[in-house]
PDB file of C-alpha atoms in Angstrom:
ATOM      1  CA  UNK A   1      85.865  83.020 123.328  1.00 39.00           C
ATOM      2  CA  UNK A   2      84.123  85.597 120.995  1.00 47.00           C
ATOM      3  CA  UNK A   3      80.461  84.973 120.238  1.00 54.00           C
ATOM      4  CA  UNK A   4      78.725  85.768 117.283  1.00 63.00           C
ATOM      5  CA  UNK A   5      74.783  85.044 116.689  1.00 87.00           C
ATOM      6  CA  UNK A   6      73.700  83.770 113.253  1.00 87.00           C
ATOM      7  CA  UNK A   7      74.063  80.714 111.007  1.00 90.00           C
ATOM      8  CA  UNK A   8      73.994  80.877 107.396  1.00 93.00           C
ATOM      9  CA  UNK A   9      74.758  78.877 104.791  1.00 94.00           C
ATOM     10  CA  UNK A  10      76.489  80.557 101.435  1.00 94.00           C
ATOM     11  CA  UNK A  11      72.990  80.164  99.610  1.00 95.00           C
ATOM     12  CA  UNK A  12      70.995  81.615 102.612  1.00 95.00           C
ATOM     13  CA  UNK A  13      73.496  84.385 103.271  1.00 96.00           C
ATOM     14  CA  UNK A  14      73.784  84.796  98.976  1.00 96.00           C
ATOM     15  CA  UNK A  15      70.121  85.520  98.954  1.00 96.00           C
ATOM     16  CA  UNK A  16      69.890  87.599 102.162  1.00 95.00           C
ATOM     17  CA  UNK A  17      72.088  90.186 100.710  1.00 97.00           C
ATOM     18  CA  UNK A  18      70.633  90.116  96.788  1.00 96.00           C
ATOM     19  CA  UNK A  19      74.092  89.322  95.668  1.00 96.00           C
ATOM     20  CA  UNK A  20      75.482  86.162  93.350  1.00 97.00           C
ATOM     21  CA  UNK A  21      77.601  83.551  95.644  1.00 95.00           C
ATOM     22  CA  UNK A  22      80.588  84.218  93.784  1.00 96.00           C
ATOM     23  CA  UNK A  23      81.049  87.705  94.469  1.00 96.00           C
ATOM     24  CA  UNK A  24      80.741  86.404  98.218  1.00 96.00           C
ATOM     25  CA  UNK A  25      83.162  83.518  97.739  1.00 94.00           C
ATOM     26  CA  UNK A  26      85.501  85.632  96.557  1.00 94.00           C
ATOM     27  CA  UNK A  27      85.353  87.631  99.897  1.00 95.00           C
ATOM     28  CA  UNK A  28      86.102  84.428 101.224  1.00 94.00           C
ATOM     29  CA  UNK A  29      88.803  83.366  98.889  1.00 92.00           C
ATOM     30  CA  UNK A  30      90.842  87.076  99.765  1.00 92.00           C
ATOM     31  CA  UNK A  31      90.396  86.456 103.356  1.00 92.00           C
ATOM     32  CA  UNK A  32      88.604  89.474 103.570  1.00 94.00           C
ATOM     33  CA  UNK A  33      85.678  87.506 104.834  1.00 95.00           C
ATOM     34  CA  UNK A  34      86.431  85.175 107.639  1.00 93.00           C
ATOM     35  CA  UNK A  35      83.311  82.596 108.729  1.00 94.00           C
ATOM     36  CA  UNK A  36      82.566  83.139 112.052  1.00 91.00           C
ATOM     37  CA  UNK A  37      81.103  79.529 112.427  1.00 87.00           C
ATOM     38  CA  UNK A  38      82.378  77.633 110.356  1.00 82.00           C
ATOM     39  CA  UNK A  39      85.324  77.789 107.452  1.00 80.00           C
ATOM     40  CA  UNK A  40      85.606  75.754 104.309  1.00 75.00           C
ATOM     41  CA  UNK A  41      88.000  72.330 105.044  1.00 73.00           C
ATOM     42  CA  UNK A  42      88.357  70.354 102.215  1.00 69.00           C
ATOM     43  CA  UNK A  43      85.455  68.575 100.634  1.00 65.00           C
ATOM     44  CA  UNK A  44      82.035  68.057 101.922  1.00 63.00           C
ATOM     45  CA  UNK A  45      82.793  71.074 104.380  1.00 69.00           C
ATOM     46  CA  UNK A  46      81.153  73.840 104.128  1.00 89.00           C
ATOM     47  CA  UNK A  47      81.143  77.598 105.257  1.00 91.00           C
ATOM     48  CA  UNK A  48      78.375  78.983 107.394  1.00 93.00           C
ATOM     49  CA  UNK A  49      78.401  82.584 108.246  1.00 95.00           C
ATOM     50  CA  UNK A  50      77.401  84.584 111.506  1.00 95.00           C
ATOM     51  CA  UNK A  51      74.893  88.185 111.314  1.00 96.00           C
ATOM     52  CA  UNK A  52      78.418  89.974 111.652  1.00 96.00           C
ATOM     53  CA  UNK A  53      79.799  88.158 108.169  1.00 97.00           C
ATOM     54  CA  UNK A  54      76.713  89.569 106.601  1.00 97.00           C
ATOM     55  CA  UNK A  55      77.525  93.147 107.912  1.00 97.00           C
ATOM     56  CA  UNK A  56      81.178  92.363 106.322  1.00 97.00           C
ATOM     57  CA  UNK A  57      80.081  91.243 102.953  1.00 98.00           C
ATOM     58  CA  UNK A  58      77.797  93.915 102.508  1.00 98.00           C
ATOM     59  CA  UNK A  59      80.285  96.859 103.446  1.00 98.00           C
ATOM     60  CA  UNK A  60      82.834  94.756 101.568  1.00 97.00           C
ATOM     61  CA  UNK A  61      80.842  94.687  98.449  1.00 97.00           C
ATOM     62  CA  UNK A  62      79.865  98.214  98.457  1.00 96.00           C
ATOM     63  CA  UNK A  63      83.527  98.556  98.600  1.00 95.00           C
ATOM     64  CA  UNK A  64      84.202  96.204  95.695  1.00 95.00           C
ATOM     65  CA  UNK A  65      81.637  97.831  93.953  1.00 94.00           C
ATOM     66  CA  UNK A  66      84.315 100.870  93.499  1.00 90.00           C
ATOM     67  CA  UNK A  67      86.977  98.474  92.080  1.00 89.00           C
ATOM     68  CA  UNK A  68      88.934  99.047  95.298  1.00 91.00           C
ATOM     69  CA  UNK A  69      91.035  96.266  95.791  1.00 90.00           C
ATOM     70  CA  UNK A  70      90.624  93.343  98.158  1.00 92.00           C
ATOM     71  CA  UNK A  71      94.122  94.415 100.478  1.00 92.00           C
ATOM     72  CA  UNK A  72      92.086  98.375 101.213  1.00 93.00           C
ATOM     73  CA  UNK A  73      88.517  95.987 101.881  1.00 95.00           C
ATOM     74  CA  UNK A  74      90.494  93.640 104.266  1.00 94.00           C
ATOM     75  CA  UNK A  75      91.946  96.521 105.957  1.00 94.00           C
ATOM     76  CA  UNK A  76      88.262  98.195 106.409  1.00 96.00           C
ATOM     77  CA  UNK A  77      86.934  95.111 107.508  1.00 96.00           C
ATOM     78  CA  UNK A  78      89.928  94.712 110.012  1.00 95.00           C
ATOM     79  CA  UNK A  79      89.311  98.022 111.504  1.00 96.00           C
ATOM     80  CA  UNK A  80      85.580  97.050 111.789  1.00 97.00           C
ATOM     81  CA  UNK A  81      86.055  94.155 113.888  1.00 96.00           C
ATOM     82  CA  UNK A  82      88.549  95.774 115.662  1.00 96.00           C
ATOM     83  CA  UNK A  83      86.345  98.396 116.737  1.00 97.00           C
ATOM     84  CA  UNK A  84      83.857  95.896 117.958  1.00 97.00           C
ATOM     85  CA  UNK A  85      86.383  94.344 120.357  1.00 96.00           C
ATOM     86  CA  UNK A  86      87.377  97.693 121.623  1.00 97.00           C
ATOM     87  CA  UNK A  87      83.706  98.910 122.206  1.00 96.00           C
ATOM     88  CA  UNK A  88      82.926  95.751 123.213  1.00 95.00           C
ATOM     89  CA  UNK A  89      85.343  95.776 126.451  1.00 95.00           C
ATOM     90  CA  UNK A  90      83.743  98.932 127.445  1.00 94.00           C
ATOM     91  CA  UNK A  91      79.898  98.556 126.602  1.00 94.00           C
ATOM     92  CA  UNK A  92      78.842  94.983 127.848  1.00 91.00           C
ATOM     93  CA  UNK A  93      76.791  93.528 125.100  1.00 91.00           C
ATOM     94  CA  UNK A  94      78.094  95.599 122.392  1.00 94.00           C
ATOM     95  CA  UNK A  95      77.647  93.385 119.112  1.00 94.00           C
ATOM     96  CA  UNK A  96      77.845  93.942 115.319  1.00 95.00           C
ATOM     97  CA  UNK A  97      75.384  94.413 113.854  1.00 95.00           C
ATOM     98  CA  UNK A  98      73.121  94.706 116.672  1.00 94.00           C
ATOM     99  CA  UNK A  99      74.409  97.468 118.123  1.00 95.00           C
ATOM    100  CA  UNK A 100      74.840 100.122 115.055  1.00 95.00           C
ATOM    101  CA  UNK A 101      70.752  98.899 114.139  1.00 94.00           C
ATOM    102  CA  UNK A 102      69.963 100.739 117.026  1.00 89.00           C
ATOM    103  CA  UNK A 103      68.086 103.682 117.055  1.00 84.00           C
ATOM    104  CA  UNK A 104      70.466 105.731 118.926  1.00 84.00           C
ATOM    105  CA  UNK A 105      73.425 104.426 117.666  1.00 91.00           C
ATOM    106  CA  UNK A 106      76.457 106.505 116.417  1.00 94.00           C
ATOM    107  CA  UNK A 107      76.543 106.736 112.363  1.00 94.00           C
ATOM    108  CA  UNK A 108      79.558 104.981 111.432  1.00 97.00           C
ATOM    109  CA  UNK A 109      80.619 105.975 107.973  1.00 96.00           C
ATOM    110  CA  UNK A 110      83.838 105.007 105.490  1.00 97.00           C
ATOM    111  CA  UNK A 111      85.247 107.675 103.452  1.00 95.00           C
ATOM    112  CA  UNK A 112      87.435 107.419 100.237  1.00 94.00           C
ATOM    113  CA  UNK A 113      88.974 111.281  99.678  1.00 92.00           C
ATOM    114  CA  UNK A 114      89.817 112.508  96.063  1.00 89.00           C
ATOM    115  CA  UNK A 115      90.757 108.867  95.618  1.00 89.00           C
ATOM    116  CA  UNK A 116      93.720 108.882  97.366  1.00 90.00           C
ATOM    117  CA  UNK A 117      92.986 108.272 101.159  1.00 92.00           C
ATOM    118  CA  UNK A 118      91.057 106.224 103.693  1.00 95.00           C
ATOM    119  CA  UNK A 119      88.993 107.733 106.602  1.00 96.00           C
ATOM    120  CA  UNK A 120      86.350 106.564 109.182  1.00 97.00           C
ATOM    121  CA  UNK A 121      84.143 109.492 110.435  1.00 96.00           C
ATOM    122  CA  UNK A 122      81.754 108.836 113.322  1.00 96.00           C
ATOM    123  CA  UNK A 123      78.802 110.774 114.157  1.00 93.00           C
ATOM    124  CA  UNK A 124      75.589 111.622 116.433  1.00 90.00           C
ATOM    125  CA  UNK A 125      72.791 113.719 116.257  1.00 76.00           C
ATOM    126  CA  UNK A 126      73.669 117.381 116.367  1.00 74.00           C
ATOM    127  CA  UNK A 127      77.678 116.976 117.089  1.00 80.00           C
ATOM    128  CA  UNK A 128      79.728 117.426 113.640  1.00 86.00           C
ATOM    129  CA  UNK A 129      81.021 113.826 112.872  1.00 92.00           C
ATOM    130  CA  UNK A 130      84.554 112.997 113.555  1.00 94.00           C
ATOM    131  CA  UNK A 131      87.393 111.991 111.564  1.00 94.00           C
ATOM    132  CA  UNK A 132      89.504 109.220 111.627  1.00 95.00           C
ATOM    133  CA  UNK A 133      92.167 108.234 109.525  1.00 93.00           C
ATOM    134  CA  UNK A 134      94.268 109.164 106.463  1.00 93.00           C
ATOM    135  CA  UNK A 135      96.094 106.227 104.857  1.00 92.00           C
ATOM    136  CA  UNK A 136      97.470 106.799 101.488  1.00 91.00           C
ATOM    137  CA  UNK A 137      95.581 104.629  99.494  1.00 89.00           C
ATOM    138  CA  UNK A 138      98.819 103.336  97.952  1.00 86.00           C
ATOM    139  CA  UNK A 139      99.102 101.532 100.946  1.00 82.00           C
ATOM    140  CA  UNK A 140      96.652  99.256  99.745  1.00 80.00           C
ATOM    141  CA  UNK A 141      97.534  99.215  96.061  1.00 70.00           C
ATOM    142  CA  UNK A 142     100.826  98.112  96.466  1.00 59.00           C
ATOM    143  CA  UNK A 143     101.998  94.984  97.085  1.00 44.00           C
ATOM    144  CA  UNK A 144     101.445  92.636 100.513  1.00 49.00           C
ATOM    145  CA  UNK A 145     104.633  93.799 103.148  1.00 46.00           C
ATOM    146  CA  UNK A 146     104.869  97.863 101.264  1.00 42.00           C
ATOM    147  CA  UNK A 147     105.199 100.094 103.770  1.00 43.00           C
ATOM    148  CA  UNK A 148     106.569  97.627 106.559  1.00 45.00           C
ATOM    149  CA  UNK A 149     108.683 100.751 107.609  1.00 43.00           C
ATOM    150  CA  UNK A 150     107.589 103.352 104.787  1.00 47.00           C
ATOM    151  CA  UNK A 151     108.103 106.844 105.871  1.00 42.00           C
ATOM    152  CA  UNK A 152     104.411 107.637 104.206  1.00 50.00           C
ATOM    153  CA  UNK A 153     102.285 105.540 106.447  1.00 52.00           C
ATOM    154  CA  UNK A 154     101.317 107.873 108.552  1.00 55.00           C
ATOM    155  CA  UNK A 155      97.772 109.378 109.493  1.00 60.00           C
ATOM    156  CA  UNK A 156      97.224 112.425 107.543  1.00 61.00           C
ATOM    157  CA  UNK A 157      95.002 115.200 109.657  1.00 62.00           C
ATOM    158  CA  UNK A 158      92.666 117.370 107.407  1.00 61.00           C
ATOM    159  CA  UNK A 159      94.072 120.775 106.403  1.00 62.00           C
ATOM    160  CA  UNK A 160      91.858 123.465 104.460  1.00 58.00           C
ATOM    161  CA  UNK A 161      93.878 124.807 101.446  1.00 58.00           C
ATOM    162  CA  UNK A 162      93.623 128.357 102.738  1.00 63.00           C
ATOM    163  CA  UNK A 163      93.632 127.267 106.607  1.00 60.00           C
ATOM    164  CA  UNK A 164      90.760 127.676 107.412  1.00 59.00           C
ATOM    165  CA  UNK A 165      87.592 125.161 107.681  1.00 56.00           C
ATOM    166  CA  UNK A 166      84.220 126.907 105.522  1.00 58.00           C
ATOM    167  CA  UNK A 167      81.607 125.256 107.082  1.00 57.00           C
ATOM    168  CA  UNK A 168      79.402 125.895 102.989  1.00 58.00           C
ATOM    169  CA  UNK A 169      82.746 124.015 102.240  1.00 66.00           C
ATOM    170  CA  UNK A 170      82.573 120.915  99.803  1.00 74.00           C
ATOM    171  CA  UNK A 171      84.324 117.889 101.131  1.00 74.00           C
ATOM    172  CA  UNK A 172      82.889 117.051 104.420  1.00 80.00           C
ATOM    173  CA  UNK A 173      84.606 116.476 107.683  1.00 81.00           C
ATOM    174  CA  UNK A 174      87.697 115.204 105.776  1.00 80.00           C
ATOM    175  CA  UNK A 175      88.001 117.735 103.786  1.00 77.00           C
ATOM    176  CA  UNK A 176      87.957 116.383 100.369  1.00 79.00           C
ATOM    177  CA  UNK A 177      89.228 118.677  97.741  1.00 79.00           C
ATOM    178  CA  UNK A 178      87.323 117.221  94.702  1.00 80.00           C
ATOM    179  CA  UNK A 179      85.730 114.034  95.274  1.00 82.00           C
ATOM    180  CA  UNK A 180      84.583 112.163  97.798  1.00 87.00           C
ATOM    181  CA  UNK A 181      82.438 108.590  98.232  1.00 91.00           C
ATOM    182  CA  UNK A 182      81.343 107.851 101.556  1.00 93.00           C
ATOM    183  CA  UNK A 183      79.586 104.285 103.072  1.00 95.00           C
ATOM    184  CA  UNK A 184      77.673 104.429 106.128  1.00 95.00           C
ATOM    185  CA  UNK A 185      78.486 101.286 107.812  1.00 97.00           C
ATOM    186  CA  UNK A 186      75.603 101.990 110.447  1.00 96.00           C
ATOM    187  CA  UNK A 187      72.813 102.254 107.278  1.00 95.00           C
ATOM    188  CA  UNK A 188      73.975  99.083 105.923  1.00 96.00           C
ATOM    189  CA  UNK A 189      74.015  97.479 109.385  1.00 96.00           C
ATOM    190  CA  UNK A 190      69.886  98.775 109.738  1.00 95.00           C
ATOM    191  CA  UNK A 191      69.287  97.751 106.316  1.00 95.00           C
ATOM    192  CA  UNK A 192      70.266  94.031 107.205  1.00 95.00           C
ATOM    193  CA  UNK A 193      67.110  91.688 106.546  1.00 93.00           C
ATOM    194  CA  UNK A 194      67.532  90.860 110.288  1.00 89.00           C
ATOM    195  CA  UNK A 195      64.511  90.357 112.132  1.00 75.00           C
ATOM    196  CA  UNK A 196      66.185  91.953 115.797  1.00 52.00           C
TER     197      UNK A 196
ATOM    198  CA  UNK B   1      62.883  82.065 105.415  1.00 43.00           C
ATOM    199  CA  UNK B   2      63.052  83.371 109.209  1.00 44.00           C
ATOM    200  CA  UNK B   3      66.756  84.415 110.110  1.00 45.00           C
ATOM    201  CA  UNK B   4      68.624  82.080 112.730  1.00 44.00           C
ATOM    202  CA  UNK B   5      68.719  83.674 115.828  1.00 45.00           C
ATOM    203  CA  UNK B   6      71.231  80.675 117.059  1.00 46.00           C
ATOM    204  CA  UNK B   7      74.144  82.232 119.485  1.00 45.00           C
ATOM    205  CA  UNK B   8      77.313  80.266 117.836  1.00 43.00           C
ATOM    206  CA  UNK B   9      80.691  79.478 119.985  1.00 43.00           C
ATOM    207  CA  UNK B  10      83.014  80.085 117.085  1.00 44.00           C
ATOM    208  CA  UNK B  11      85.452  77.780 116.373  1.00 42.00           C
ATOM    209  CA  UNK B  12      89.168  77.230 114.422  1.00 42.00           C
ATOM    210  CA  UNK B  13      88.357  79.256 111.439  1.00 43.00           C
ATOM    211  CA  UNK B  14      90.273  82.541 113.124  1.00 44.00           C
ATOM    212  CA  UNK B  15      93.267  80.600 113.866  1.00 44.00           C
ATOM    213  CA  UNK B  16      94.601  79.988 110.513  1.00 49.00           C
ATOM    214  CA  UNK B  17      96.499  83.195 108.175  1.00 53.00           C
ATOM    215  CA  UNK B  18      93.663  85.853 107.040  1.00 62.00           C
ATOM    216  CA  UNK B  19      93.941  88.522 104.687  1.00 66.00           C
ATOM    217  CA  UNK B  20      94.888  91.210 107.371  1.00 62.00           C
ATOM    218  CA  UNK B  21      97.610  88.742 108.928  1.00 63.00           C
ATOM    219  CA  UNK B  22      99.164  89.538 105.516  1.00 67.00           C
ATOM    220  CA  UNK B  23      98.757  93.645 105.596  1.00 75.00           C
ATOM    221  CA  UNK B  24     102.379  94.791 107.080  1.00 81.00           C
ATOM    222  CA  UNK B  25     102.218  95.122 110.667  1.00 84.00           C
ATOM    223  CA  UNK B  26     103.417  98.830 110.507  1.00 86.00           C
ATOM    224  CA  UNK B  27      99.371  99.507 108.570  1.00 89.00           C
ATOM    225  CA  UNK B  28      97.843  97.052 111.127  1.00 90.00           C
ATOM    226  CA  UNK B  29      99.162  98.433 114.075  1.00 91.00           C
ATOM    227  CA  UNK B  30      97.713 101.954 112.136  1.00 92.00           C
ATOM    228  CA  UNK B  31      94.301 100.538 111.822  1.00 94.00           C
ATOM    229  CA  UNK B  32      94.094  98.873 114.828  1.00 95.00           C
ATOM    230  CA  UNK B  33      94.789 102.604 116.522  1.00 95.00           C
ATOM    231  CA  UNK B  34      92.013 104.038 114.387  1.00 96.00           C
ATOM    232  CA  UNK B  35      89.980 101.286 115.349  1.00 97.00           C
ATOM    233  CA  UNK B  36      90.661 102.144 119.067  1.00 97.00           C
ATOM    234  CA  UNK B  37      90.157 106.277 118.720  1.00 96.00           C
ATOM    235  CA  UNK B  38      86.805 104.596 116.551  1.00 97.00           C
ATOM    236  CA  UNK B  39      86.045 102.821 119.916  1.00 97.00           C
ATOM    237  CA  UNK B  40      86.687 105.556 122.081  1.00 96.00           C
ATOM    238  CA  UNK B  41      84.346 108.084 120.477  1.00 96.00           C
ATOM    239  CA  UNK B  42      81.968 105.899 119.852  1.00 96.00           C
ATOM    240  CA  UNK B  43      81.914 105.277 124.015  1.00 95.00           C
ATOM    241  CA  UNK B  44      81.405 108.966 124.108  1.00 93.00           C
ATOM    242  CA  UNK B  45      79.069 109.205 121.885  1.00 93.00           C
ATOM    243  CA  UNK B  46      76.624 107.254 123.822  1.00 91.00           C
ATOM    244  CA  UNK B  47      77.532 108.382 127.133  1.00 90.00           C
ATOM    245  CA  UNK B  48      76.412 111.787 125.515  1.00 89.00           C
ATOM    246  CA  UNK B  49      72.953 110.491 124.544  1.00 86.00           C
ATOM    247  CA  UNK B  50      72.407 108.554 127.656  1.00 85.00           C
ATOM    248  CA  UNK B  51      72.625 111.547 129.896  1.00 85.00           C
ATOM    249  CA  UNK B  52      70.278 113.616 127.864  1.00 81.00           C
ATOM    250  CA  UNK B  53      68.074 110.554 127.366  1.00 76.00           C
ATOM    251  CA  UNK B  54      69.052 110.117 132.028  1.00 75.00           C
ATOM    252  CA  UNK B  55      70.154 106.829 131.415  1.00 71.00           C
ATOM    253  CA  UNK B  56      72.993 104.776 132.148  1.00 67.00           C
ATOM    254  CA  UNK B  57      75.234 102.955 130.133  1.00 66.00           C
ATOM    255  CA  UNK B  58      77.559 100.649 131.618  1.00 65.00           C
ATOM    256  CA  UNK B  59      80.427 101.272 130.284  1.00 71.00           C
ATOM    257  CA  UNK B  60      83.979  99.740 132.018  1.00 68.00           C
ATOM    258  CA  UNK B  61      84.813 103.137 132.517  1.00 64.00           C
ATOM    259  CA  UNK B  62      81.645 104.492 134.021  1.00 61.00           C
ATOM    260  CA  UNK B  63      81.867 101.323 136.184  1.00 60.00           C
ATOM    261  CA  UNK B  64      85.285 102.213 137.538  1.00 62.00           C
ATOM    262  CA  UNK B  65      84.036 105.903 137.951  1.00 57.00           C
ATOM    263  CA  UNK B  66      80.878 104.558 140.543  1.00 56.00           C
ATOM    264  CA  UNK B  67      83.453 102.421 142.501  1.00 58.00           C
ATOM    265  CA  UNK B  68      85.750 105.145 143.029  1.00 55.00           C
TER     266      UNK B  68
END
């Protein structure tokens, strides 16, 4: 049984995050939001979201924000809870968004490269963040069940031009040629109006 | 208003189809192996700072390591 800590209506979680409810129902309607506690059924049922949901709409409407489309937001969102089940089996107590509030905690960050790929790049104090990641953004843009044996999903490792990494380079860890927009999941986790 | 602090067992709302159910399984089996190097790192990461800070974090793995 997962657990998740939180209870929030639509309205409460709406005004907790400065954003309209619709832009938040239609998180729900994609499925890119899932309610941890309890899910729409039918009339006179409503949802109620966990602290973790709020971490989810907020990355997932930074995300909208770039007119990326729902399909690349669900996958982001799958990766983040994904990564919290993972961490969690090795750190005891490991919980989103507790755990990236934290002080200490590891700077989490999404990266969209020259508009054409997905990366994750994690980070700490003085060690250079790592990469993660690589998807061809088409992935995303295409329709549901692309790619279901696509020779181009694959994870693409960053390669300088020239060969070799200039650390006055532009482009970050990635290695962006052009353009880059990057989303630090661990600042929007601190950022959370959550008292803990 | 105060935030809920209220632990909640969740319930049937995973069970039914969700967006990522619908991603080709070829891309979710690729996320879900970023999601684990994500893990990993992240593991590391505070292993790292515990040491310097001489603290202990329990990981699994650091737990395995003592009973060995």
């Amino acid at each position: 049984m997962t657990y998740a800590t939180g209870d929030w209506t639509l309205t409460e979680a709406a005004r907790l995050l400065e954003e309209p409810q619709h832009r938040l129902i239609y998180m729900c309607e994609k499925g890119v939001v899932e309610p941890d506690v309890q899910d729409a059924e039918g009339r006179g049922s409503s949802r109620r979201f966990s602290n973790r949901n709020l971490l989810e709409f907020a990355v997932a409407l930074r995300l909208r924000d770039l007119e990326l489309p729902a399909t690349l937001i669900g996958a982001v969102v799958h990766v983040i809870r994904a990564f919290e089940r993972a961490v969690g089996r090795e750190i005891r107590g490991f919980k989103l968004p507790d755990s990236l509030r934290a002080k200490e905690a590891p700077d989490l960050r999404i990266v969209i490269s020259d508009g054409q790929r997905l990366y994750f790049t994690l980070g700490a104090n003085a060690e250079p963040p790592k990469v993660y990641g690589g998807i061809n953004l088409d992935q995303f843009r295409e329709a549901r069940g692309v790619g279901r044996s696509s020779p181009r999903l694959k994870l693409v490792r960053p390669e300088p031009p020239d060969g070799v990494f200039h650390d006055d380079d532009f482009g970050g860890p990635e290695r962006s040629r052009h353009a880059r927009v990057e989303i630090s999941v661990s600042r929007i986790a601190r950022d959370l109006p959550l008292d803990t | 208003m105060a935030p809920s602090k209220t632990g909640v067992e969740l319930g049937k709302s995973h069970e039914r189809p969700t967006l990522s159910a619908s991603i080709a399984p070829a891309l979710t089996a690729l996320l879900d192996h970023i999601a684990e190097d994500l893990a990993r790192e992240y593991v590391r990461l505070m292993e790292v700072a515990a040491r310097k800070d001489g603290a202990d974090v329990p990981t699994a793995t650091s737990r395995d390591r003592r009973k060995a």
